[in-house]
Amino acid sequence: YIGYSDAEILNKIATEDIAKQVSISWTWSPDDPATDDVFFQEFAAQGQSAFAASGDYGAFSPAFKCYYPAEDAWVTAVGGTTLTTNGSGGTITSETAWRQSGGGISPDAIPVPDWQIGVANASNGGSTTLRNVPDVAMEGDFDNYACNMGRCLGTYAGTSFASPRWAGFMALVNQQAATAGDPPVGFMNPALYATGQVSGYSSGFHDVAAGNNGFEFGYAFNAVPGYDLATGWGSPAGQNLIDAMGPKTSVG
């Protein structure tokens, strides 16, 4: 989608109601939730999921203030990880917080959403009163391909790779939900945080508990067990999280 303003673009997405997964890889300042939340809330009501890249400058700086819309309370903010896999089978051998993964406490003082209360606290560096970012993460280190004018390079990085990966994952969730006769998930954060707080959390997420996002401003948030401000709840553990978010297809 293209347009002259964020409101124009978001309104077009909401009005068409075709894209059930939307990935946003750009930011703007000043933040304007009073303008945009009406569209994000329409997304949620229509079963559209909005994912936003959390940025590539590491821990949030209150002085920088260009972290919107990742800090909006109606989007799922996606941070970045550094992923190492087994070359032959693709099995994960390690996953840590990407040093440049955007994350922190809302510099624009957006209030903490209900679904984040009790999750973000002193143990993970979070705020109990303001929105915390990110919600989840996905691979975003310097091993991604980008193609332009017939030339492809494999040395790109950014949460702009992580966010569309989550949108693609949500497409799989919605596909399974549709097969079971259920509507698309839409705004996933309430269910996401509920899933993260149950005893089976590790079966649905790959908990990233190492590394930090201390890239730019001289301080960092550490990845810790459970939720944190470098990788959120972590990356999806494949089919297990699909089953948790979208009901399984009935058999027989």
Coordinates of C-alpha atoms in Angstrom, one line a residue:
Y1 CA 0.0 0.0 0.0
I2 CA 1.2 3.5 -0.8
G3 CA -0.2 6.9 0.0
Y4 CA 0.6 10.5 1.1
S5 CA 0.2 9.9 4.8
D6 CA 0.0 7.2 7.4
A7 CA -3.7 7.8 7.9
E8 CA -4.4 7.5 4.2
I9 CA -2.6 4.2 3.9
L10 CA -4.1 2.7 7.1
N11 CA -7.6 3.8 6.1
K12 CA -7.2 2.1 2.7
I13 CA -6.1 -1.1 4.3
A14 CA -9.0 -1.0 6.7
T15 CA -11.6 0.0 4.1
E16 CA -10.5 -2.8 1.6
D17 CA -10.3 -5.4 4.4
I18 CA -8.4 -7.7 2.1
A19 CA -5.0 -8.0 3.8
K20 CA -5.5 -10.0 7.0
Q21 CA -1.8 -9.6 7.9
V22 CA -0.1 -6.2 7.6
S23 CA 3.6 -5.5 8.2
I24 CA 4.8 -2.0 8.8
S25 CA 8.5 -1.3 8.4
W26 CA 8.6 2.5 8.7
T27 CA 8.3 4.9 11.6
W28 CA 7.3 8.6 11.9
S29 CA 7.3 11.4 14.5
P30 CA 5.5 12.8 16.3
D31 CA 3.4 9.8 17.2
D32 CA -0.3 10.1 16.4
P33 CA -2.3 7.4 18.1
A34 CA -5.3 9.8 18.3
T35 CA -5.4 9.6 14.5
D36 CA -4.3 6.1 13.8
D37 CA -5.8 4.1 16.6
V38 CA -9.2 4.2 14.9
F39 CA -7.7 2.3 12.0
F40 CA -5.8 -0.2 14.1
Q41 CA -8.9 -0.8 16.2
E42 CA -10.9 -1.4 12.9
F43 CA -8.2 -3.8 11.9
A44 CA -8.8 -5.7 15.2
A45 CA -12.5 -5.7 14.8
Q46 CA -12.2 -7.1 11.2
G47 CA -9.6 -9.8 12.0
Q48 CA -6.6 -7.9 10.6
S49 CA -3.3 -8.3 12.3
A50 CA -0.8 -5.4 12.3
F51 CA 2.9 -6.0 12.9
A52 CA 5.4 -3.2 13.2
A53 CA 9.2 -3.3 13.1
S54 CA 10.6 -2.2 16.5
G55 CA 13.6 -0.4 15.0
D56 CA 17.3 -1.1 14.4
Y57 CA 19.0 1.2 17.0
G58 CA 18.8 -0.9 20.1
A59 CA 17.4 0.2 23.4
F60 CA 15.0 3.1 23.1
S61 CA 16.3 6.6 23.9
P62 CA 13.8 9.1 25.3
A63 CA 15.6 11.8 23.3
F64 CA 15.2 10.0 19.9
K65 CA 11.4 9.6 19.8
C66 CA 10.9 8.0 16.5
Y67 CA 9.5 4.6 17.6
Y68 CA 5.9 4.9 16.4
P69 CA 3.9 2.9 15.4
A70 CA 5.8 0.0 17.1
E71 CA 4.9 1.6 20.5
D72 CA 1.2 1.8 19.7
A73 CA -1.0 -0.3 21.9
W74 CA -2.9 -1.7 19.0
V75 CA 0.0 -3.2 17.0
T76 CA 2.3 -6.2 17.6
A77 CA 5.8 -4.8 17.8
V78 CA 8.5 -7.2 16.4
G79 CA 12.1 -7.1 17.6
G80 CA 15.1 -8.9 16.1
T81 CA 17.2 -12.0 17.0
T82 CA 20.5 -13.5 15.9
L83 CA 19.7 -17.0 14.8
T84 CA 22.1 -19.9 14.2
T85 CA 20.8 -23.2 12.7
N86 CA 22.2 -26.6 11.9
G87 CA 23.2 -26.3 8.3
S88 CA 21.8 -29.7 7.2
G89 CA 18.5 -29.9 9.1
G90 CA 17.7 -26.3 9.9
T91 CA 17.4 -27.1 13.6
I92 CA 18.0 -24.1 15.8
T93 CA 21.3 -24.3 17.6
S94 CA 21.2 -20.9 19.2
E95 CA 19.0 -17.7 19.2
T96 CA 20.0 -14.6 21.0
A97 CA 18.9 -11.0 21.1
W98 CA 20.1 -9.0 18.1
R99 CA 22.2 -6.2 19.3
Q100 CA 20.3 -3.7 17.3
S101 CA 16.8 -4.9 18.2
G102 CA 14.7 -1.9 19.0
G103 CA 13.1 -2.2 22.4
G104 CA 12.3 -0.3 25.6
I105 CA 9.7 1.9 27.3
S106 CA 7.4 4.2 25.2
P107 CA 9.3 7.5 24.8
D108 CA 5.9 9.1 24.0
A109 CA 4.3 8.0 27.3
I110 CA 1.7 5.7 25.7
P111 CA 0.0 4.0 28.7
V112 CA 0.7 0.3 29.4
P113 CA -2.0 -1.8 27.8
D114 CA -4.1 -4.1 30.0
W115 CA -2.6 -7.3 28.5
Q116 CA 0.9 -6.1 29.5
I117 CA 0.1 -5.5 33.2
G118 CA 1.9 -7.9 35.4
V119 CA 4.3 -8.9 32.7
A120 CA 6.6 -6.0 32.3
N121 CA 8.3 -5.2 35.6
A122 CA 11.7 -4.6 37.3
S123 CA 12.9 -8.1 36.7
N124 CA 13.0 -7.5 32.9
G125 CA 13.5 -3.7 33.0
G126 CA 9.9 -3.0 31.9
S127 CA 7.5 -0.2 33.0
T128 CA 4.4 -1.0 35.0
T129 CA 2.7 2.3 33.7
L130 CA 3.9 2.7 30.1
R131 CA 3.8 0.6 26.9
N132 CA 6.8 -1.8 26.6
V133 CA 8.3 -2.9 23.3
P134 CA 8.7 -5.3 21.6
D135 CA 6.0 -8.0 22.0
V136 CA 7.8 -10.7 20.0
A137 CA 10.9 -11.2 17.8
M138 CA 12.2 -13.0 14.8
E139 CA 15.5 -13.4 13.0
G140 CA 16.9 -10.0 11.8
D141 CA 20.7 -10.1 11.8
F142 CA 23.0 -9.4 8.8
D143 CA 22.3 -12.5 6.8
N144 CA 19.2 -11.6 4.9
Y145 CA 18.8 -11.3 1.2
A146 CA 17.5 -8.2 -0.6
C147 CA 17.1 -7.8 -4.3
N148 CA 17.0 -4.6 -6.3
M149 CA 17.2 -4.1 -10.1
G150 CA 18.3 -7.7 -10.7
R151 CA 21.0 -7.7 -8.0
C152 CA 20.7 -9.7 -4.8
L153 CA 22.9 -9.4 -1.7
G154 CA 22.8 -11.5 1.4
T155 CA 24.2 -9.1 4.0
Y156 CA 21.1 -7.1 5.0
A157 CA 19.6 -6.8 8.5
G158 CA 16.8 -5.2 10.4
T159 CA 13.5 -5.7 12.2
S160 CA 12.0 -4.9 8.7
F161 CA 12.9 -8.5 8.0
A162 CA 11.5 -9.7 11.3
S163 CA 8.1 -8.0 11.1
P164 CA 7.0 -9.5 7.8
R165 CA 8.2 -12.9 9.0
W166 CA 5.7 -12.6 11.8
A167 CA 3.0 -11.5 9.3
G168 CA 3.8 -14.6 7.3
F169 CA 3.5 -16.8 10.4
M170 CA 0.1 -15.2 11.2
A171 CA -1.0 -16.2 7.7
L172 CA -0.4 -19.8 8.7
V173 CA -2.3 -19.3 11.9
N174 CA -5.3 -17.8 10.0
Q175 CA -5.1 -20.5 7.4
Q176 CA -5.5 -23.2 10.1
A177 CA -8.3 -21.2 11.7
A178 CA -10.2 -20.8 8.4
T179 CA -9.9 -24.6 7.8
A180 CA -11.5 -25.2 11.2
G181 CA -14.3 -22.7 10.3
D182 CA -13.1 -20.0 12.6
P183 CA -12.5 -16.3 11.8
P184 CA -9.0 -14.8 11.5
V185 CA -7.2 -14.0 14.7
G186 CA -6.8 -10.2 14.2
F187 CA -5.1 -8.3 17.0
M188 CA -3.1 -11.1 18.7
N189 CA -1.5 -9.4 21.7
P190 CA -4.1 -10.3 24.4
A191 CA -4.0 -14.0 23.4
L192 CA -0.2 -13.8 22.9
Y193 CA 0.4 -12.5 26.4
A194 CA -2.0 -15.0 27.9
T195 CA -0.2 -17.8 26.1
G196 CA 3.2 -16.5 27.4
Q197 CA 2.0 -16.6 31.0
V198 CA 0.9 -20.3 31.1
S199 CA 3.1 -23.2 32.1
G200 CA 3.3 -24.5 28.5
Y201 CA 4.8 -21.2 27.3
S202 CA 8.1 -22.8 26.1
S203 CA 6.2 -25.2 23.8
G204 CA 4.7 -22.2 21.8
F205 CA 7.7 -19.9 21.8
H206 CA 11.4 -20.1 21.5
D207 CA 12.3 -18.1 24.6
V208 CA 15.3 -15.9 23.8
A209 CA 17.2 -15.5 27.1
A210 CA 20.7 -14.4 26.0
G211 CA 22.1 -11.2 24.6
N212 CA 21.0 -7.6 24.7
N213 CA 20.1 -4.6 22.5
G214 CA 22.8 -2.3 23.6
F215 CA 23.8 -0.9 20.2
E216 CA 23.4 2.9 20.0
F217 CA 22.7 4.8 23.2
G218 CA 25.1 3.4 25.8
Y219 CA 22.6 1.3 27.7
A220 CA 20.7 -1.9 27.0
F221 CA 17.9 -4.2 27.9
N222 CA 18.9 -7.8 28.5
A223 CA 17.1 -10.8 27.1
V224 CA 15.9 -12.8 30.1
P225 CA 13.7 -15.9 30.6
G226 CA 10.1 -15.0 29.7
Y227 CA 9.2 -11.6 28.5
D228 CA 11.9 -8.9 28.0
L229 CA 12.5 -5.6 26.2
A230 CA 14.9 -6.9 23.7
T231 CA 12.9 -9.8 22.2
G232 CA 9.5 -9.7 23.8
W233 CA 8.2 -13.3 24.3
G234 CA 10.7 -14.5 21.7
S235 CA 10.2 -16.2 18.4
P236 CA 7.5 -18.7 17.4
A237 CA 8.0 -22.4 17.9
G238 CA 6.3 -23.4 14.7
Q239 CA 3.2 -25.6 14.7
N240 CA 2.8 -25.5 18.5
L241 CA 2.1 -21.7 18.5
I242 CA -0.1 -22.1 15.4
D243 CA -2.2 -24.6 17.4
A244 CA -2.3 -22.2 20.3
M245 CA -3.4 -19.2 18.2
G246 CA -5.6 -21.0 15.7
P247 CA -7.7 -24.1 16.5
K248 CA -6.7 -27.4 14.9
T249 CA -8.7 -28.8 12.1
S250 CA -11.2 -31.5 13.2
V251 CA -10.3 -35.0 12.2
G252 CA -12.9 -37.7 11.4

